[in-house]
mmCIF file of C-alpha atoms in Angstrom:
data_model
loop_
_atom_site.group_PDB
_atom_site.id
_atom_site.type_symbol
_atom_site.label_atom_id
_atom_site.label_comp_id
_atom_site.label_asym_id
_atom_site.label_seq_id
_atom_site.Cartn_x
_atom_site.Cartn_y
_atom_site.Cartn_z
ATOM 1 C CA MET A 185 23.730 1.349 52.858
ATOM 2 C CA ILE A 186 27.071 0.237 54.595
ATOM 3 C CA LYS A 187 24.958 -1.754 57.245
ATOM 4 C CA THR A 188 23.331 -3.585 54.346
ATOM 5 C CA PHE A 189 26.653 -4.587 52.697
ATOM 6 C CA ALA A 190 27.859 -5.887 56.211
ATOM 7 C CA LYS A 191 24.965 -8.018 56.653
ATOM 8 C CA MET A 192 25.489 -9.349 53.207
ATOM 9 C CA PRO A 193 26.800 -12.949 52.980
ATOM 10 C CA PRO A 194 30.443 -13.008 51.522
ATOM 11 C CA ARG A 195 29.495 -14.793 48.384
ATOM 12 C CA GLY A 196 26.660 -12.269 47.775
ATOM 13 C CA LEU A 197 29.008 -9.363 48.188
ATOM 14 C CA VAL A 198 31.469 -10.730 45.857
ATOM 15 C CA ILE A 199 28.782 -11.111 43.046
ATOM 16 C CA LEU A 200 27.540 -7.623 43.658
ATOM 17 C CA VAL A 201 31.085 -6.156 43.497
ATOM 18 C CA VAL A 202 31.654 -8.009 40.167
ATOM 19 C CA VAL A 203 28.435 -6.899 38.595
ATOM 20 C CA LEU A 204 29.193 -3.340 39.559
ATOM 21 C CA VAL A 205 32.627 -3.502 38.008
ATOM 22 C CA PHE A 206 31.350 -4.841 34.956
ATOM 23 C CA PHE A 207 28.579 -2.194 34.574
ATOM 24 C CA SER A 208 30.983 0.642 35.218
ATOM 25 C CA LEU A 209 33.495 -0.857 32.436
ATOM 26 C CA GLY A 210 30.614 -1.329 30.099
ATOM 27 C CA PHE A 211 31.129 -5.017 30.028
ATOM 28 C CA LEU A 212 27.569 -6.233 30.757
ATOM 29 C CA PRO A 213 25.864 -7.741 27.536
ATOM 30 C CA LYS A 214 24.085 -5.185 25.581
ATOM 31 C CA GLN A 215 20.561 -5.788 24.136
ATOM 32 C CA LYS A 216 20.850 -6.755 20.459
ATOM 33 C CA ALA A 217 19.789 -4.096 18.189
ATOM 34 C CA LYS A 218 16.728 -4.994 16.192
ATOM 35 C CA PRO A 219 16.914 -5.052 12.319
ATOM 36 C CA THR A 220 15.871 -2.068 10.256
ATOM 37 C CA LEU A 221 13.829 -2.101 7.145
ATOM 38 C CA TYR A 222 14.947 0.767 4.883
ATOM 39 C CA LEU A 223 12.572 1.922 2.091
ATOM 40 C CA ILE A 224 14.109 3.656 -0.923
ATOM 41 C CA GLY A 225 12.401 5.055 -3.848
ATOM 42 C CA ASP A 226 10.428 8.131 -5.185
ATOM 43 C CA SER A 227 7.360 10.152 -4.108
ATOM 44 C CA THR A 228 5.022 7.180 -4.542
ATOM 45 C CA VAL A 229 6.783 5.652 -1.606
ATOM 46 C CA LYS A 230 7.206 8.929 0.333
ATOM 47 C CA ASN A 231 5.424 11.984 -0.750
ATOM 48 C CA GLY A 232 7.094 15.417 0.121
ATOM 49 C CA LYS A 233 7.971 15.220 3.853
ATOM 50 C CA GLY A 234 5.721 12.247 4.424
ATOM 51 C CA ASN A 235 3.108 14.393 6.256
ATOM 52 C CA GLY A 236 0.163 14.206 3.703
ATOM 53 C CA ASP A 237 0.797 17.742 2.248
ATOM 54 C CA GLY A 238 -1.961 18.355 -0.474
ATOM 55 C CA GLY A 239 -3.611 15.179 0.574
ATOM 56 C CA LEU A 240 -1.015 12.964 -1.133
ATOM 57 C CA TRP A 241 0.628 10.071 0.597
ATOM 58 C CA GLY A 242 3.191 7.314 -0.288
ATOM 59 C CA TRP A 243 2.709 3.793 0.532
ATOM 60 C CA GLY A 244 5.815 3.698 2.683
ATOM 61 C CA ASN A 245 3.957 5.765 5.450
ATOM 62 C CA PHE A 246 1.536 3.040 6.051
ATOM 63 C CA LEU A 247 3.811 -0.127 5.705
ATOM 64 C CA THR A 248 4.552 0.028 9.567
ATOM 65 C CA ALA A 249 0.789 -1.155 10.328
ATOM 66 C CA HIS A 250 1.787 -4.460 8.686
ATOM 67 C CA PHE A 251 4.878 -5.152 10.884
ATOM 68 C CA ASP A 252 5.595 -5.819 14.589
ATOM 69 C CA THR A 253 7.628 -2.731 15.060
ATOM 70 C CA THR A 254 8.804 -3.837 18.545
ATOM 71 C CA ARG A 255 10.911 -6.248 16.781
ATOM 72 C CA LEU A 256 11.655 -4.330 13.429
ATOM 73 C CA ALA A 257 12.473 -0.786 12.845
ATOM 74 C CA ILE A 258 11.264 0.848 9.516
ATOM 75 C CA ARG A 259 13.010 3.825 8.090
ATOM 76 C CA ASN A 260 11.381 5.450 4.946
ATOM 77 C CA ALA A 261 14.274 7.128 3.189
ATOM 78 C CA ALA A 262 12.546 7.705 -0.037
ATOM 79 C CA LEU A 263 12.590 11.001 -1.751
ATOM 80 C CA GLY A 264 10.205 12.568 -4.259
ATOM 81 C CA GLY A 265 11.397 13.508 -7.608
ATOM 82 C CA THR A 266 14.284 10.937 -7.619
ATOM 83 C CA SER A 267 14.999 8.277 -10.055
ATOM 84 C CA SER A 268 17.250 5.064 -9.687
ATOM 85 C CA ARG A 269 19.968 7.268 -10.829
ATOM 86 C CA THR A 270 19.628 10.472 -8.909
ATOM 87 C CA PHE A 271 18.788 8.622 -5.595
ATOM 88 C CA ARG A 272 22.372 7.413 -5.948
ATOM 89 C CA THR A 273 24.117 10.560 -7.400
ATOM 90 C CA GLN A 274 22.639 12.903 -4.915
ATOM 91 C CA GLY A 275 24.135 10.824 -1.946
ATOM 92 C CA LEU A 276 20.732 9.484 -0.599
ATOM 93 C CA TRP A 277 21.853 5.974 -1.111
ATOM 94 C CA ALA A 278 25.299 6.523 0.419
ATOM 95 C CA ASP A 279 23.470 7.687 3.697
ATOM 96 C CA VAL A 280 21.406 4.480 3.718
ATOM 97 C CA GLN A 281 24.208 2.268 2.867
ATOM 98 C CA ALA A 282 26.354 3.614 5.630
ATOM 99 C CA LYS A 283 23.749 2.647 8.291
ATOM 100 C CA LEU A 284 23.025 -0.932 6.813
ATOM 101 C CA LYS A 285 24.082 -3.751 9.096
ATOM 102 C CA PRO A 286 23.866 -7.645 8.691
ATOM 103 C CA GLY A 287 20.224 -8.605 9.126
ATOM 104 C CA ASP A 288 18.786 -5.339 7.755
ATOM 105 C CA PHE A 289 16.456 -5.226 4.767
ATOM 106 C CA VAL A 290 15.998 -2.894 1.933
ATOM 107 C CA ILE A 291 12.868 -2.444 -0.335
ATOM 108 C CA MET A 292 13.231 -0.461 -3.312
ATOM 109 C CA GLN A 293 10.751 0.972 -5.933
ATOM 110 C CA PHE A 294 11.872 3.416 -8.697
ATOM 111 C CA GLY A 295 10.828 3.951 -12.096
ATOM 112 C CA HIS A 296 8.313 6.754 -12.307
ATOM 113 C CA ASN A 297 11.173 9.440 -12.818
ATOM 114 C CA ASP A 298 13.400 7.293 -14.876
ATOM 115 C CA ASN A 299 11.671 7.880 -18.054
ATOM 116 C CA ASN A 300 13.041 11.595 -18.206
ATOM 117 C CA PRO A 301 15.594 13.180 -20.315
ATOM 118 C CA LEU A 302 19.228 12.196 -19.364
ATOM 119 C CA ALA A 303 20.683 15.947 -19.436
ATOM 120 C CA ASP A 304 17.881 18.545 -19.372
ATOM 121 C CA THR A 305 18.225 21.653 -17.372
ATOM 122 C CA ALA A 306 15.172 20.783 -15.058
ATOM 123 C CA ARG A 307 15.993 17.548 -13.465
ATOM 124 C CA ALA A 308 18.615 15.574 -15.353
ATOM 125 C CA ARG A 309 17.503 12.339 -13.904
ATOM 126 C CA GLY A 310 16.601 10.026 -16.696
ATOM 127 C CA THR A 311 18.161 6.594 -17.202
ATOM 128 C CA ILE A 312 18.715 4.357 -20.367
ATOM 129 C CA ARG A 313 15.550 2.482 -20.894
ATOM 130 C CA SER A 314 16.566 -1.186 -20.400
ATOM 131 C CA ASN A 315 18.184 -3.544 -17.988
ATOM 132 C CA GLY A 316 21.361 -3.692 -19.953
ATOM 133 C CA ASP A 317 24.955 -2.536 -19.507
ATOM 134 C CA GLU A 318 24.928 0.141 -21.909
ATOM 135 C CA SER A 319 25.900 3.627 -20.856
ATOM 136 C CA GLN A 320 26.119 7.007 -22.204
ATOM 137 C CA GLU A 321 28.389 9.870 -21.162
ATOM 138 C CA ILE A 322 26.638 13.304 -20.758
ATOM 139 C CA TYR A 323 27.286 16.757 -19.663
ATOM 140 C CA ASN A 324 25.141 17.288 -16.628
ATOM 141 C CA PRO A 325 23.725 20.874 -16.782
ATOM 142 C CA ILE A 326 22.558 20.596 -12.992
ATOM 143 C CA THR A 327 25.952 19.554 -11.554
ATOM 144 C CA LYS A 328 27.965 21.027 -14.347
ATOM 145 C CA GLN A 329 30.010 18.060 -14.649
ATOM 146 C CA GLN A 330 30.508 15.148 -17.119
ATOM 147 C CA GLU A 331 28.482 11.900 -16.036
ATOM 148 C CA VAL A 332 28.270 8.511 -17.335
ATOM 149 C CA VAL A 333 24.487 7.395 -17.246
ATOM 150 C CA HIS A 334 23.604 3.743 -17.064
ATOM 151 C CA SER A 335 20.427 1.759 -17.611
ATOM 152 C CA TYR A 336 17.460 1.700 -15.176
ATOM 153 C CA GLY A 337 18.238 -2.077 -14.512
ATOM 154 C CA TRP A 338 21.948 -1.241 -13.914
ATOM 155 C CA TYR A 339 21.261 1.185 -11.189
ATOM 156 C CA LEU A 340 18.924 -1.476 -9.533
ATOM 157 C CA ARG A 341 21.543 -4.100 -9.613
ATOM 158 C CA GLN A 342 24.126 -1.601 -8.081
ATOM 159 C CA TYR A 343 21.756 -1.237 -5.059
ATOM 160 C CA ILE A 344 21.360 -4.849 -4.761
ATOM 161 C CA ALA A 345 24.909 -5.601 -4.688
ATOM 162 C CA ASP A 346 25.761 -2.873 -2.415
ATOM 163 C CA ALA A 347 23.085 -3.932 0.141
ATOM 164 C CA LYS A 348 23.842 -7.444 0.040
ATOM 165 C CA ALA A 349 27.643 -6.723 0.588
ATOM 166 C CA LYS A 350 26.520 -5.235 3.996
ATOM 167 C CA GLY A 351 24.473 -8.350 4.836
ATOM 168 C CA ALA A 352 21.034 -6.934 4.172
ATOM 169 C CA THR A 353 18.198 -8.828 2.326
ATOM 170 C CA VAL A 354 16.864 -7.073 -0.754
ATOM 171 C CA ILE A 355 13.439 -6.749 -2.151
ATOM 172 C CA VAL A 356 12.750 -5.106 -5.449
ATOM 173 C CA CYS A 357 9.455 -3.700 -6.259
ATOM 174 C CA SER A 358 7.996 -2.781 -9.802
ATOM 175 C CA LEU A 359 6.534 0.540 -9.788
ATOM 176 C CA ILE A 360 2.927 1.331 -8.863
ATOM 177 C CA PRO A 361 0.637 1.863 -11.776
ATOM 178 C CA ARG A 362 -0.459 5.388 -12.613
ATOM 179 C CA ASN A 363 -4.083 6.454 -12.798
ATOM 180 C CA GLN A 364 -4.171 5.938 -16.583
ATOM 181 C CA TRP A 365 -6.703 3.776 -18.340
ATOM 182 C CA GLN A 366 -7.275 2.422 -21.768
ATOM 183 C CA GLU A 367 -10.418 0.510 -22.812
ATOM 184 C CA GLY A 368 -11.403 0.053 -19.181
ATOM 185 C CA LYS A 369 -8.136 -1.352 -18.075
ATOM 186 C CA VAL A 370 -5.375 0.396 -16.018
ATOM 187 C CA LYS A 371 -2.126 0.861 -17.998
ATOM 188 C CA ARG A 372 0.750 -1.458 -16.892
ATOM 189 C CA ALA A 373 4.463 -1.561 -17.024
ATOM 190 C CA SER A 374 4.760 -5.222 -17.873
ATOM 191 C CA ALA A 375 6.607 -4.625 -21.127
ATOM 192 C CA ASP A 376 9.314 -1.985 -19.809
ATOM 193 C CA TYR A 377 10.032 -0.988 -16.229
ATOM 194 C CA GLY A 378 8.238 -3.932 -14.542
ATOM 195 C CA GLN A 379 10.120 -6.424 -16.802
ATOM 196 C CA TRP A 380 13.463 -4.740 -16.350
ATOM 197 C CA ALA A 381 12.959 -4.493 -12.349
ATOM 198 C CA ALA A 382 12.063 -8.307 -12.429
ATOM 199 C CA GLU A 383 15.292 -8.999 -14.440
ATOM 200 C CA ALA A 384 17.480 -6.946 -12.268
ATOM 201 C CA ALA A 385 16.075 -8.617 -9.265
ATOM 202 C CA LYS A 386 16.809 -12.054 -10.465
ATOM 203 C CA GLN A 387 20.181 -11.222 -11.881
ATOM 204 C CA GLY A 388 21.270 -9.568 -8.559
ATOM 205 C CA GLY A 389 19.819 -12.344 -6.264
ATOM 206 C CA ALA A 390 17.144 -10.265 -4.713
ATOM 207 C CA TYR A 391 13.436 -10.907 -3.978
ATOM 208 C CA TYR A 392 10.921 -9.428 -6.311
ATOM 209 C CA ILE A 393 7.326 -8.300 -5.887
ATOM 210 C CA ASP A 394 5.445 -7.610 -9.067
ATOM 211 C CA LEU A 395 3.687 -4.566 -7.373
ATOM 212 C CA ASN A 396 2.546 -2.883 -10.843
ATOM 213 C CA ASN A 397 0.514 -6.114 -11.741
ATOM 214 C CA ARG A 398 -0.733 -6.838 -8.298
ATOM 215 C CA ILE A 399 -1.985 -3.290 -7.856
ATOM 216 C CA ALA A 400 -3.353 -3.183 -11.506
ATOM 217 C CA ASP A 401 -5.242 -6.400 -10.872
ATOM 218 C CA LYS A 402 -7.039 -4.695 -7.865
ATOM 219 C CA TYR A 403 -7.655 -1.538 -9.937
ATOM 220 C CA ASP A 404 -9.080 -3.524 -12.864
ATOM 221 C CA ALA A 405 -11.290 -5.520 -10.371
ATOM 222 C CA GLU A 406 -12.746 -2.389 -8.845
ATOM 223 C CA GLY A 407 -13.083 -0.454 -12.103
ATOM 224 C CA GLU A 408 -12.012 2.863 -13.291
ATOM 225 C CA GLN A 409 -14.640 5.081 -11.743
ATOM 226 C CA LYS A 410 -14.215 3.720 -8.308
ATOM 227 C CA VAL A 411 -10.413 3.867 -8.517
ATOM 228 C CA ARG A 412 -10.343 7.317 -9.610
ATOM 229 C CA ALA A 413 -12.630 8.526 -6.982
ATOM 230 C CA THR A 414 -11.189 6.391 -4.114
ATOM 231 C CA TYR A 415 -7.407 6.275 -4.460
ATOM 232 C CA PHE A 416 -6.543 9.463 -6.328
ATOM 233 C CA ASN A 417 -7.388 13.081 -6.290
ATOM 234 C CA THR A 418 -8.672 14.661 -9.625
ATOM 235 C CA GLN A 419 -5.424 16.601 -10.640
ATOM 236 C CA ASP A 420 -2.921 13.915 -10.092
ATOM 237 C CA HIS A 421 -2.428 10.605 -11.969
ATOM 238 C CA THR A 422 0.643 9.349 -10.228
ATOM 239 C CA HIS A 423 0.368 9.969 -6.436
ATOM 240 C CA THR A 424 -2.262 8.482 -4.238
ATOM 241 C CA ILE A 425 -4.391 10.014 -1.560
ATOM 242 C CA GLU A 426 -4.378 8.190 1.957
ATOM 243 C CA ALA A 427 -6.819 5.468 0.807
ATOM 244 C CA GLY A 428 -4.612 4.427 -2.269
ATOM 245 C CA ALA A 429 -1.399 4.485 -0.132
ATOM 246 C CA LYS A 430 -2.899 2.335 2.358
ATOM 247 C CA LEU A 431 -4.145 -0.101 -0.321
ATOM 248 C CA ASN A 432 -0.694 -0.245 -1.904
ATOM 249 C CA ALA A 433 0.986 -0.683 1.390
ATOM 250 C CA ALA A 434 -1.319 -3.701 1.999
ATOM 251 C CA ILE A 435 -0.306 -5.055 -1.377
ATOM 252 C CA VAL A 436 3.342 -4.719 -0.600
ATOM 253 C CA ALA A 437 2.835 -6.603 2.677
ATOM 254 C CA GLU A 438 0.847 -9.315 0.868
ATOM 255 C CA GLY A 439 3.678 -9.577 -1.728
ATOM 256 C CA ILE A 440 6.108 -10.078 1.208
ATOM 257 C CA ARG A 441 3.782 -12.993 2.651
ATOM 258 C CA ASP A 442 3.999 -14.556 -0.818
ATOM 259 C CA LEU A 443 7.896 -14.586 -1.267
ATOM 260 C CA ARG A 444 9.428 -17.956 -0.792
ATOM 261 C CA LYS A 445 11.673 -18.241 2.248
ATOM 262 C CA CYS A 446 12.046 -14.393 2.787
ATOM 263 C CA PRO A 447 13.452 -13.714 6.388
ATOM 264 C CA LEU A 448 11.346 -10.301 6.427
ATOM 265 C CA GLN A 449 8.201 -12.412 6.784
ATOM 266 C CA LYS A 450 8.552 -13.206 10.368
ATOM 267 C CA TYR A 451 8.176 -9.671 11.415
ATOM 268 C CA LEU A 452 4.689 -9.251 9.573
ATOM 269 C CA VAL A 453 1.854 -9.037 12.069
ATOM 270 C CA LYS A 454 -0.567 -11.935 11.772
ATOM 271 C CA LYS A 455 -3.561 -11.482 9.521
ATOM 272 C CA ALA A 456 -6.816 -10.857 11.289
ATOM 273 C CA GLY A 457 -8.855 -14.123 11.309
#
């Protein structure tokens, strides 16, 4: 090695020494970290531990198939049983928020558990049914503390504001439809949680995907019998099996493609054909 250095031209030796010094001091330019897409929501985004227990899956498990993950990291931080309120009060959002950096993305989908009591002894996870600024102070029997509960839309707006303050791009999704039918059509959330999610997204300056109606359109086109047999198991009207979760993930990806000037689009894989 010493003989090799001795034969090296003086200029080359100087360059080598400078590179070694910069490397030892950590001054060499570091590779820029790729952005991260965080998914937050309930069990319809990630069921259980996300490993298909009971044959049930959330759509967040299959969203990676639609993105170039060499350029974008995807973290499914959703947790079953949470509402827009308890995902925040249980500290789950704080964990995500602490990791957010400029250029990251957040996709949220809540609503299935928001239509629950505000202060029952089982979960105490409900929110006020609106997108307004009304609130109600309650005694939470789970935490054994007083708590001010806000509207569903209010919590969504807080997530949007928090994420944007960290330099992240936010996409709000309306909740996926349940396997509930009336006169041959799947029930929709257009008059309540879907409407409030859309309003909150607009007020907060976030992107919005009407996931509820997009999936409902697909269900209606395929028909009740096929949907029940293909996308759900017989005991569950909320959680999808693998085929249903994959369908919903594909519809989320299509929704992203249709968003106007959304920077997340550039990380989608090209559609076949």
